[in-house]
Amino acid sequence: MQSPGKSMKEALLCAQNEDRLTVGVYESAKIMTDDPDSVSFCVLAVDEEFECDIALQIHFTLIQSFCFDNDISIVRVSDVQRLAEIVGDKAEQLEDAHCVLITNPAEGSWQDPALEKLHLFCEESRRLNDWVPEISLPER
């Protein structure tokens, strides 16, 4: 079976190609508030900067509880730079790749198998009481 990190990368690229990716803490919070049912998956990236940024930690806590309340799968990655390389083609996105959302595909359209694998991975993790499992993103 393919690693969760590889599935994560595939799901992010697929969502990006289909314009179903939201990058940024504030942008993500806006979508979660405006249309929570559209959100399928949430990726939070933690790094040294995160450890020192109380405001970011508060945002993460709120985003996590929102995901739990709305049955949205959520994972952590520890390499913000790598996440930004995968999702960010614009320089300003690199700074705010701490939160990335994948929204649901259009009604009746093809489901992304990589995303399905990630949902199963998260389900399995929750069964083991790991509510926000950490995934290592593959190198290039």
XYZ file of C-alpha atoms in Angstrom:
140
model
C 0.000 0.000 0.000
C 1.229 3.482 -0.812
C 2.393 5.723 2.028
C 0.045 8.381 3.449
C 2.641 11.004 2.436
C 2.520 9.948 -1.204
C -1.293 9.879 -1.127
C -1.240 13.347 0.448
C 0.945 14.733 -2.337
C -1.274 13.149 -5.033
C -4.460 14.433 -3.392
C -3.032 17.961 -3.123
C -1.920 18.004 -6.766
C -5.243 16.565 -7.955
C -7.194 19.150 -5.932
C -4.948 21.913 -7.245
C -5.573 20.840 -10.863
C -9.320 20.858 -10.211
C -9.196 24.202 -8.396
C -10.326 22.644 -5.085
C -7.411 23.856 -2.974
C -7.449 26.679 -0.442
C -4.116 27.825 0.958
C -3.831 30.036 4.021
C -5.180 30.158 7.562
C -7.549 33.087 6.978
C -8.731 31.864 3.574
C -9.406 28.435 5.071
C -11.279 29.892 8.037
C -13.461 31.893 5.644
C -14.439 28.802 3.630
C -15.102 26.823 6.815
C -17.399 29.585 8.024
C -19.163 30.250 4.712
C -19.529 26.691 3.427
C -18.420 24.025 5.944
C -20.044 21.189 3.969
C -17.776 21.869 1.005
C -14.614 21.031 2.989
C -13.307 17.498 2.586
C -9.808 17.532 4.079
C -7.556 19.802 6.141
C -3.761 19.884 6.340
C -2.036 21.825 9.116
C 1.690 22.448 8.869
C 3.675 22.976 12.040
C 7.258 24.224 12.190
C 9.570 26.212 14.452
C 7.724 29.409 13.544
C 4.499 27.779 14.724
C 6.035 27.000 18.117
C 6.598 30.745 18.708
C 3.384 32.068 17.165
C 0.570 32.105 19.730
C -1.960 33.540 17.269
C -1.263 30.722 14.807
C -1.627 28.152 17.604
C -5.019 29.600 18.511
C -6.114 29.464 14.860
C -4.995 25.836 14.665
C -6.955 24.955 17.799
C -10.092 26.541 16.353
C -9.582 24.898 12.949
C -9.040 21.499 14.594
C -12.184 21.734 16.692
C -14.140 22.899 13.651
C -12.886 19.859 11.716
C -13.823 17.513 14.570
C -17.309 19.048 14.820
C -17.903 18.777 11.071
C -16.347 15.338 10.428
C -13.560 16.767 8.301
C -10.415 14.633 8.132
C -7.376 16.506 9.379
C -3.636 15.775 9.402
C -0.436 17.528 10.392
C 2.742 17.808 8.380
C 6.006 19.108 9.833
C 7.532 20.472 6.638
C 5.837 23.761 5.763
C 8.419 24.435 3.059
C 7.727 21.129 1.312
C 3.960 21.642 1.575
C 4.386 25.112 0.098
C 6.451 23.684 -2.779
C 3.661 21.231 -3.595
C 0.728 23.661 -3.366
C 2.239 27.078 -3.933
C 3.056 28.453 -7.316
C 2.695 32.005 -6.027
C 5.387 33.388 -3.746
C 2.927 34.862 -1.226
C 1.377 31.436 -0.671
C 4.672 30.138 0.666
C 4.335 32.248 3.778
C 0.830 31.065 4.549
C 0.980 27.361 3.755
C 0.317 26.582 7.419
C -3.236 25.553 6.556
C -4.439 23.927 3.332
C -7.997 22.784 2.633
C -9.225 20.407 -0.028
C -12.856 20.951 -0.935
C -15.210 18.284 -2.233
C -15.303 17.541 -5.954
C -18.366 18.696 -7.856
C -21.492 16.594 -7.305
C -21.371 13.380 -9.261
C -17.765 13.820 -10.380
C -15.010 11.268 -9.992
C -13.700 10.759 -6.444
C -9.952 11.069 -5.969
C -8.581 7.655 -4.853
C -5.616 9.283 -3.073
C -8.027 11.367 -0.993
C -10.076 8.254 -0.189
C -6.890 6.562 1.103
C -6.199 9.593 3.296
C -9.717 9.512 4.746
C -9.207 5.822 5.599
C -5.809 6.614 7.143
C -7.427 9.313 9.310
C -10.287 7.006 10.304
C -7.803 4.338 11.337
C -5.771 6.904 13.311
C -8.870 8.156 15.141
C -9.630 4.576 16.173
C -6.213 4.592 17.837
C -7.022 7.948 19.489
C -4.606 9.841 17.249
C -6.952 12.670 16.302
C -4.555 14.716 14.207
C -2.076 12.207 12.777
C 1.220 13.441 11.382
C 2.166 12.639 7.788
C 5.634 12.971 6.271
C 5.525 14.432 2.779
C 7.739 12.671 0.238
C 10.751 14.434 -1.197
C 10.549 15.460 -4.826
